[in-house]
PDB file of C-alpha atoms in Angstrom:
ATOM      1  CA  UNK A  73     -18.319 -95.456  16.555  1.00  0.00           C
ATOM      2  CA  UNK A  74     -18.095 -91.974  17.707  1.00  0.00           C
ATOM      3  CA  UNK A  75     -18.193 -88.801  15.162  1.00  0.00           C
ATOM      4  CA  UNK A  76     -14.921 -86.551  15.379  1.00  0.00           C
ATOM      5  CA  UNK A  77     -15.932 -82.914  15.253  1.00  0.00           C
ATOM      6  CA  UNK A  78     -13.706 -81.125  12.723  1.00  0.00           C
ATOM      7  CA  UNK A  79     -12.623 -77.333  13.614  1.00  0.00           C
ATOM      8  CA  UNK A  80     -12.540 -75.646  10.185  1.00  0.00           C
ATOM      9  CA  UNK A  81      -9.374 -73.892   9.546  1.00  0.00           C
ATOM     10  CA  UNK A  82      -9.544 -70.310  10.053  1.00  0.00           C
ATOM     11  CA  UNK A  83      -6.738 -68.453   8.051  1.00  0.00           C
ATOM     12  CA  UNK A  84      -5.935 -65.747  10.281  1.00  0.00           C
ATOM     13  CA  UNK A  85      -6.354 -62.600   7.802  1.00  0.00           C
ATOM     14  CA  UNK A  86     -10.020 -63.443   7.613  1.00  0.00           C
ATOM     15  CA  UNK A  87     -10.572 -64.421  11.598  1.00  0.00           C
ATOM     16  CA  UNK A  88     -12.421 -61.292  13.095  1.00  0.00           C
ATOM     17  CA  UNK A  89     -10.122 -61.060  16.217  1.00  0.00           C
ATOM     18  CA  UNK A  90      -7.516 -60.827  14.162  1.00  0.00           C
ATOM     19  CA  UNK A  91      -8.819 -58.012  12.078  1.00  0.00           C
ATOM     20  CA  UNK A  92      -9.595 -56.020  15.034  1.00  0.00           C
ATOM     21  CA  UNK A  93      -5.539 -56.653  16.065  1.00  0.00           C
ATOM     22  CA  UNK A  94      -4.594 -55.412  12.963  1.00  0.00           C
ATOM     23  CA  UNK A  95      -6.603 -52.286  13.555  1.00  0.00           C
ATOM     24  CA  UNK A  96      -5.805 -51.550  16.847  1.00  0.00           C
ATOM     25  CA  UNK A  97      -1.892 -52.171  15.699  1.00  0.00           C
ATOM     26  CA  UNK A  98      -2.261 -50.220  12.457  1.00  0.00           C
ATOM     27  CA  UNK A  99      -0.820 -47.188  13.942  1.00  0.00           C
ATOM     28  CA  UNK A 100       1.905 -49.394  15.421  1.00  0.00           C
ATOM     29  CA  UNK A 101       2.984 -50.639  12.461  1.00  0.00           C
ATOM     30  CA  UNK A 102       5.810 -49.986  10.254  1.00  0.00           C
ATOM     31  CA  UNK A 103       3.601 -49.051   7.425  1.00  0.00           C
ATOM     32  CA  UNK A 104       1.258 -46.897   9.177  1.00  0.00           C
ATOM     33  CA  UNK A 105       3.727 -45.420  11.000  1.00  0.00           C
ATOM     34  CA  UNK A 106       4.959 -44.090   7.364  1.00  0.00           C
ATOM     35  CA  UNK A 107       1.680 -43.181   6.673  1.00  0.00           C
ATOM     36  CA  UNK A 108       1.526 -40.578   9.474  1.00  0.00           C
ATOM     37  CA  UNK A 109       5.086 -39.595   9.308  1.00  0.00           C
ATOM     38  CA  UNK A 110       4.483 -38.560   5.331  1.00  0.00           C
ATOM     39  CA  UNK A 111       1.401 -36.886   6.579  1.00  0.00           C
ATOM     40  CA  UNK A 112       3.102 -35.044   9.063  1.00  0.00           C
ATOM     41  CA  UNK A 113       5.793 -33.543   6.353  1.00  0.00           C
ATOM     42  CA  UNK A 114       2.952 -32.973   4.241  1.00  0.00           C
ATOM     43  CA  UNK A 115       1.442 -31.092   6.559  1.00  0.00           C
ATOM     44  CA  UNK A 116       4.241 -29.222   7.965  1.00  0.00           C
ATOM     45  CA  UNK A 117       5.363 -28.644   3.941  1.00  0.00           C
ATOM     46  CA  UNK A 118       1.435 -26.562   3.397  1.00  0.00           C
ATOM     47  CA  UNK A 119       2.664 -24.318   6.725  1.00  0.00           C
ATOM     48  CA  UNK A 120       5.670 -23.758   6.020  1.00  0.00           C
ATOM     49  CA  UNK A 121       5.038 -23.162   1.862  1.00  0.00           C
ATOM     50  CA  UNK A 122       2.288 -20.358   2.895  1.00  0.00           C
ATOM     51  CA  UNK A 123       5.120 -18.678   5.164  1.00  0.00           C
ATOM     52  CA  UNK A 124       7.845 -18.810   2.928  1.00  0.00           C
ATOM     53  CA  UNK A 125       5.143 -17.841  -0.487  1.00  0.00           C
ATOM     54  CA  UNK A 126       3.996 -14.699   1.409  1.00  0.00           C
ATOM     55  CA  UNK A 127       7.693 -13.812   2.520  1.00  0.00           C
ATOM     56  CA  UNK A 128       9.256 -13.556  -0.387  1.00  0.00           C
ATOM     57  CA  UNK A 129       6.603 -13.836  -2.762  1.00  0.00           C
ATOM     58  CA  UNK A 130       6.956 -16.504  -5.018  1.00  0.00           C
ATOM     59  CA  UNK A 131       4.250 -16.148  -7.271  1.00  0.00           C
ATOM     60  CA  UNK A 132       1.995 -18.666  -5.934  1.00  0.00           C
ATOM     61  CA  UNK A 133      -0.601 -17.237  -3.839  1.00  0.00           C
ATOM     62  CA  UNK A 134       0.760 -14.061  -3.251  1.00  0.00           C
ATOM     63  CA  UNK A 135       2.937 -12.040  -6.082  1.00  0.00           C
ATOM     64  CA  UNK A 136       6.141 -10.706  -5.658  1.00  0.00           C
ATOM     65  CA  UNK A 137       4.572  -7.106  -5.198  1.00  0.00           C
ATOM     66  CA  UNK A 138       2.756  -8.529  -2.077  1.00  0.00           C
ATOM     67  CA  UNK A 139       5.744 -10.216  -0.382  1.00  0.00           C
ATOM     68  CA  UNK A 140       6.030  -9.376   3.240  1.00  0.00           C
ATOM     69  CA  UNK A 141       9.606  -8.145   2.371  1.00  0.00           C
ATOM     70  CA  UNK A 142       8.107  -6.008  -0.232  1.00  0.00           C
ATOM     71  CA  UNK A 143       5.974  -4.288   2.687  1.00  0.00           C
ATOM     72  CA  UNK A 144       3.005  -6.618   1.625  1.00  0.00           C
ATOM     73  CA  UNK A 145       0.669  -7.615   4.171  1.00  0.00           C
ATOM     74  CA  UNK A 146      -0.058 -11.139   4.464  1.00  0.00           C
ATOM     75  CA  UNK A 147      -2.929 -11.128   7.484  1.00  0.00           C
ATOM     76  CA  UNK A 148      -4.501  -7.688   6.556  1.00  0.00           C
ATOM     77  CA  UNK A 149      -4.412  -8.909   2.610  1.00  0.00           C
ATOM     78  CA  UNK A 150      -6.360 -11.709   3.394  1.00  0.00           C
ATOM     79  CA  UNK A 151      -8.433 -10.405   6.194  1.00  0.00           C
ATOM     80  CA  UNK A 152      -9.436  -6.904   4.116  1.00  0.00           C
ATOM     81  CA  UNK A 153      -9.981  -9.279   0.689  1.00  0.00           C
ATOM     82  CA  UNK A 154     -13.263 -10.408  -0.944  1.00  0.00           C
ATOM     83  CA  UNK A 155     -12.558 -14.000   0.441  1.00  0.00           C
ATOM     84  CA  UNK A 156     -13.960 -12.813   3.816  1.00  0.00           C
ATOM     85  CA  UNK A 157     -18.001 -13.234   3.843  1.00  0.00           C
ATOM     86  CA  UNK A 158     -20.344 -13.546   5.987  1.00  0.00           C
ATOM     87  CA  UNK A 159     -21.364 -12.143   9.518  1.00  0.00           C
ATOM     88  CA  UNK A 160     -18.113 -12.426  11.111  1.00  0.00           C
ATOM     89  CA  UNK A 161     -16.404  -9.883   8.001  1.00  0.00           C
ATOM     90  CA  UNK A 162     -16.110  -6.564  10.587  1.00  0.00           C
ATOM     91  CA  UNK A 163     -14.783  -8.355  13.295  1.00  0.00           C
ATOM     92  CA  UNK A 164     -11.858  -9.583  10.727  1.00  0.00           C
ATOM     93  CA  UNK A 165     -11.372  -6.260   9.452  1.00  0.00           C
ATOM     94  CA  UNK A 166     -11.548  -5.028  12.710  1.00  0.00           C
ATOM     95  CA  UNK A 167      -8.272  -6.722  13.969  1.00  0.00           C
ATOM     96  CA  UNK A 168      -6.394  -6.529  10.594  1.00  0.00           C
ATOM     97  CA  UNK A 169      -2.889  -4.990  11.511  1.00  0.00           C
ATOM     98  CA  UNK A 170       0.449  -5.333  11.507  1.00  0.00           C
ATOM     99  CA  UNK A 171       0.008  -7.352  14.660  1.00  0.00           C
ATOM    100  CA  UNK A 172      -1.606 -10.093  12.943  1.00  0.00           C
ATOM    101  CA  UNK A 173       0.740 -10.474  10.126  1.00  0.00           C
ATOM    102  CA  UNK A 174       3.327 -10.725  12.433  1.00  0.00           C
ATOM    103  CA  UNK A 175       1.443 -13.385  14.827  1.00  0.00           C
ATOM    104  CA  UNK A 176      -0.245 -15.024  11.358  1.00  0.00           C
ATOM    105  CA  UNK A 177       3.679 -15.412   9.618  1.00  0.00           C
ATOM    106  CA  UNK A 178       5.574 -16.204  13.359  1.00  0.00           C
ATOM    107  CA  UNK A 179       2.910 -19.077  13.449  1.00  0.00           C
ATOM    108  CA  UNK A 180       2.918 -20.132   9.974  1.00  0.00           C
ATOM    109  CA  UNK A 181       6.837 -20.623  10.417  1.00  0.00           C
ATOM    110  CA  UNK A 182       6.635 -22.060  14.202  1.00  0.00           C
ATOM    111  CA  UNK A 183       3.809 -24.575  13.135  1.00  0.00           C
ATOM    112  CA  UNK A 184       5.766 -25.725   9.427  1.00  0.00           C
ATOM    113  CA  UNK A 185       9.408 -25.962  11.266  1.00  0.00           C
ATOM    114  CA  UNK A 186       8.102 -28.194  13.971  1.00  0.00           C
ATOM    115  CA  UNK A 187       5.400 -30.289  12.438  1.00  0.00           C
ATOM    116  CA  UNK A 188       8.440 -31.279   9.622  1.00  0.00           C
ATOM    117  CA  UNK A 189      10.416 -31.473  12.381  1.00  0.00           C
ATOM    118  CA  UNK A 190       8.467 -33.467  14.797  1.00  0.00           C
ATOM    119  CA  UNK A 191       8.916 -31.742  18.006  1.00  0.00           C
ATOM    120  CA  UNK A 192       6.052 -29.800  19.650  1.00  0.00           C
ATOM    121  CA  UNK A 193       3.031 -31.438  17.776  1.00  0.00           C
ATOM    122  CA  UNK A 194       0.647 -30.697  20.514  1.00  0.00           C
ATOM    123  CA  UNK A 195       0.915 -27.215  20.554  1.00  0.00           C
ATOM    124  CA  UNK A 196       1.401 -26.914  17.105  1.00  0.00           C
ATOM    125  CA  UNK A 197      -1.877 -28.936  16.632  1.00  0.00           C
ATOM    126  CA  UNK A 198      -3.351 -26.143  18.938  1.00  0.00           C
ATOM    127  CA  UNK A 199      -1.794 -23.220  17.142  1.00  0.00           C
ATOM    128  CA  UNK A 200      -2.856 -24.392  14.009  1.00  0.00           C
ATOM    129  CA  UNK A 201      -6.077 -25.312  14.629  1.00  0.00           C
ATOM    130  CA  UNK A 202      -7.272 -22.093  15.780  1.00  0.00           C
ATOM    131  CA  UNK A 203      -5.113 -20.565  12.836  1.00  0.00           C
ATOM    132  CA  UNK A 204      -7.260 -22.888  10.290  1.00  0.00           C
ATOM    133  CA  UNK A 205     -10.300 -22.303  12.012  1.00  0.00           C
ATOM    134  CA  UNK A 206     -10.473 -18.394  12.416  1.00  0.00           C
ATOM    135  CA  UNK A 207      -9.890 -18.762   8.494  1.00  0.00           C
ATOM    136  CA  UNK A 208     -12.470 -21.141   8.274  1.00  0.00           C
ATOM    137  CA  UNK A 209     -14.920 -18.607   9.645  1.00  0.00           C
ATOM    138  CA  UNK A 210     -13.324 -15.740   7.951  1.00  0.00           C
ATOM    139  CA  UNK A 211     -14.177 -17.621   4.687  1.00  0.00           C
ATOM    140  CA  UNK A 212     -17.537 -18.483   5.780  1.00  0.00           C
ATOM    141  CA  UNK A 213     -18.243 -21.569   3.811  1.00  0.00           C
ATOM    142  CA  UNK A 214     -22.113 -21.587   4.645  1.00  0.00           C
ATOM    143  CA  UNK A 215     -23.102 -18.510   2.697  1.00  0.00           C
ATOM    144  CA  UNK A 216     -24.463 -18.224  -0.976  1.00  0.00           C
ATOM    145  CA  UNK A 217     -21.673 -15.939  -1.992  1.00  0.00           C
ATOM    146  CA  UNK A 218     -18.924 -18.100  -0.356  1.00  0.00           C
ATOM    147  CA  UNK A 219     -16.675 -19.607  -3.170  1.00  0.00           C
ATOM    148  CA  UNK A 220     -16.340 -23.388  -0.928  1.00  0.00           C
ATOM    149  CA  UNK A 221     -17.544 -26.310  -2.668  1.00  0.00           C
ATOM    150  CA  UNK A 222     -18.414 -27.524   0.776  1.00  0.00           C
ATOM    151  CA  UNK A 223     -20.411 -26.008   2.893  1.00  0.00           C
ATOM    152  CA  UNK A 224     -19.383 -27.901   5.769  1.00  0.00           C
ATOM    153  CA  UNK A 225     -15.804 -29.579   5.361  1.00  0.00           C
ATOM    154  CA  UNK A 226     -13.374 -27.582   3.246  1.00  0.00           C
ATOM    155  CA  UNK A 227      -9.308 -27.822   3.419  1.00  0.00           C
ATOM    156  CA  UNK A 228      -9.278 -25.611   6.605  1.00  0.00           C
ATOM    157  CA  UNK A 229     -10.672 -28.575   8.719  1.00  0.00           C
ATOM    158  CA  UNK A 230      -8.608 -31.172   6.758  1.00  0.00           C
ATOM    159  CA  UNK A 231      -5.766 -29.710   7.876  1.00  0.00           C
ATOM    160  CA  UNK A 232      -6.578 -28.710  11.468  1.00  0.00           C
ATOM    161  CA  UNK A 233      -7.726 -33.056  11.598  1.00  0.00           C
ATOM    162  CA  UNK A 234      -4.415 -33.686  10.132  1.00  0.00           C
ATOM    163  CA  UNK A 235      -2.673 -31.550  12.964  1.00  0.00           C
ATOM    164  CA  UNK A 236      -4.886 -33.198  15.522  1.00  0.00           C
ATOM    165  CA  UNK A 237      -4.235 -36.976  13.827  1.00  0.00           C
ATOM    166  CA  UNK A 238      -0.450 -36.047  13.816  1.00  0.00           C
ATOM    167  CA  UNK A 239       0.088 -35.004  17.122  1.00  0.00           C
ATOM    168  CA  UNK A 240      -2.425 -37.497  18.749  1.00  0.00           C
ATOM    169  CA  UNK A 241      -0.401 -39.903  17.336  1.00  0.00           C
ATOM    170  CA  UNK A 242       2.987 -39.352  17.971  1.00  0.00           C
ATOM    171  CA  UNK A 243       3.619 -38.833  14.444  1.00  0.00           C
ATOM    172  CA  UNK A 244       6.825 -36.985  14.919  1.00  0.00           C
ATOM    173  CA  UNK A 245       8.562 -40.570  16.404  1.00  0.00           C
ATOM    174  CA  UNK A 246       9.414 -41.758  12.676  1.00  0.00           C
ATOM    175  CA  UNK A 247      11.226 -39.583  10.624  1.00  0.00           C
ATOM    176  CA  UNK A 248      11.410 -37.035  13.182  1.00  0.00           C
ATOM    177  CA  UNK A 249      12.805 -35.452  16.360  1.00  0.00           C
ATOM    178  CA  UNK A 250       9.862 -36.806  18.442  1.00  0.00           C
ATOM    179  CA  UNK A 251      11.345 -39.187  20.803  1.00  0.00           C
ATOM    180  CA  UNK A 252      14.723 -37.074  21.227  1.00  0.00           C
ATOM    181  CA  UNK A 253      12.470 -33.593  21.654  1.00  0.00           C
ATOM    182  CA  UNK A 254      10.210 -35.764  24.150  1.00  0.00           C
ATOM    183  CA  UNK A 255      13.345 -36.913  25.950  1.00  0.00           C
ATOM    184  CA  UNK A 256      14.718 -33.634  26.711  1.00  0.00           C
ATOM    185  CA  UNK A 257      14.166 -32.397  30.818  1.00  0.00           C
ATOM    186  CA  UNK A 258      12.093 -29.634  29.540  1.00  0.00           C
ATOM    187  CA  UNK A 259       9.826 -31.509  27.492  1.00  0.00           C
ATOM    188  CA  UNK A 260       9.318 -34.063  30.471  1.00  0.00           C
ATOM    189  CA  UNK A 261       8.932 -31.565  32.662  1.00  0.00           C
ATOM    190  CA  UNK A 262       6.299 -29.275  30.212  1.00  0.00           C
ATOM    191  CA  UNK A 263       4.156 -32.136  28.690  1.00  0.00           C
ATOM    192  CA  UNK A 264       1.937 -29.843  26.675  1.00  0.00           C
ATOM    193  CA  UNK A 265       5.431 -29.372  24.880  1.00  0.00           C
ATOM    194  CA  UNK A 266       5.118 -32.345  23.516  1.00  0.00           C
TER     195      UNK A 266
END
């Protein structure tokens, strides 16, 4: 009499080649797909809230005596304001101007209108990134008198990753214009358009 070997049954949510398909389909799937695409609006939403805010201001960050339309100055407010520390604080007062509030409020509309929109996540993930990042430094979060509870990671760098995630990922394809923007003959023409 020979012994039968028995193959234990392996359900498939706990078989480690399946979990590592799951993974590598998470962004694939309907779910995470969501996911990003509500991350995406979200994002787009904090852009295009801190353009709109220091337009007309709402009350929110910046009163109504501050709006842009009320000759306020949204890049020269910020960069001229006790929020800037650190060694980098002349060279941000330095290029304060009406120049920069026009370049900081172009790009905070440009980056909220197409992130909600879907269409031109790459560059907007570049635009925004540097955006985030000079504020980052502007804010300095690695001095004593800097008000971050972080000294490291603070909601600057969250939202440049969430830029980066979104556009990396093609976000823009659910719930967006991403597959008709990356159809059009410029776009395949000008990938970084993308």
């Amino acid at each position: 009499m020979t012994a039968q070997t028995v193959q234990p049954t392996v359900h498939p949510r706990h078989d480690a080649a399946h979990r590592d398909l799951t993974k590598a389909n998470a962004v694939s799937s309907t779910t995470g797909r969501r996911v990003l695409a509500t991350l995406r609006l979200a994002t787009g939403f904090i852009f295009l809230w801190a353009f709109i805010d220091k337009l007309l201001g709402l009350g929110f960050s910046t009163p109504t005596e501050r709006a842009w339309i009320n000759g306020g100055t949204p890049s020269q407010g910020f960069l001229n304001s006790p929020a800037v520390v650190g060694p980098l604080k002349p060279f941000f007062a330095a290029i304060a101007s009406p120049t920069t509030d026009v370049l900081f409020m172009l790009g905070m509309l440009a980056i909220g209108v197409a992130v909600m929109l879907g269409i031109g996540l790459r560059i907007s993930a570049v635009a925004g990134t540097v955006i985030m990042l000079f504020m980052y430094l502007a804010e300095w979060p690695f001095g004593a008198d800097a008000e971050s509870t972080n000294p490291l990671v603070d909601y600057h760098i969250i939202y440049a990753l969430a830029l980066i995630t979104v556009a990396a990922l093609s976000a823009g394809d659910t719930w967006g214009l991403g597959r008709t923007w990356k159809s059009l003959p410029l776009v395949q023409k000008n990938r970084w358009l993308v």
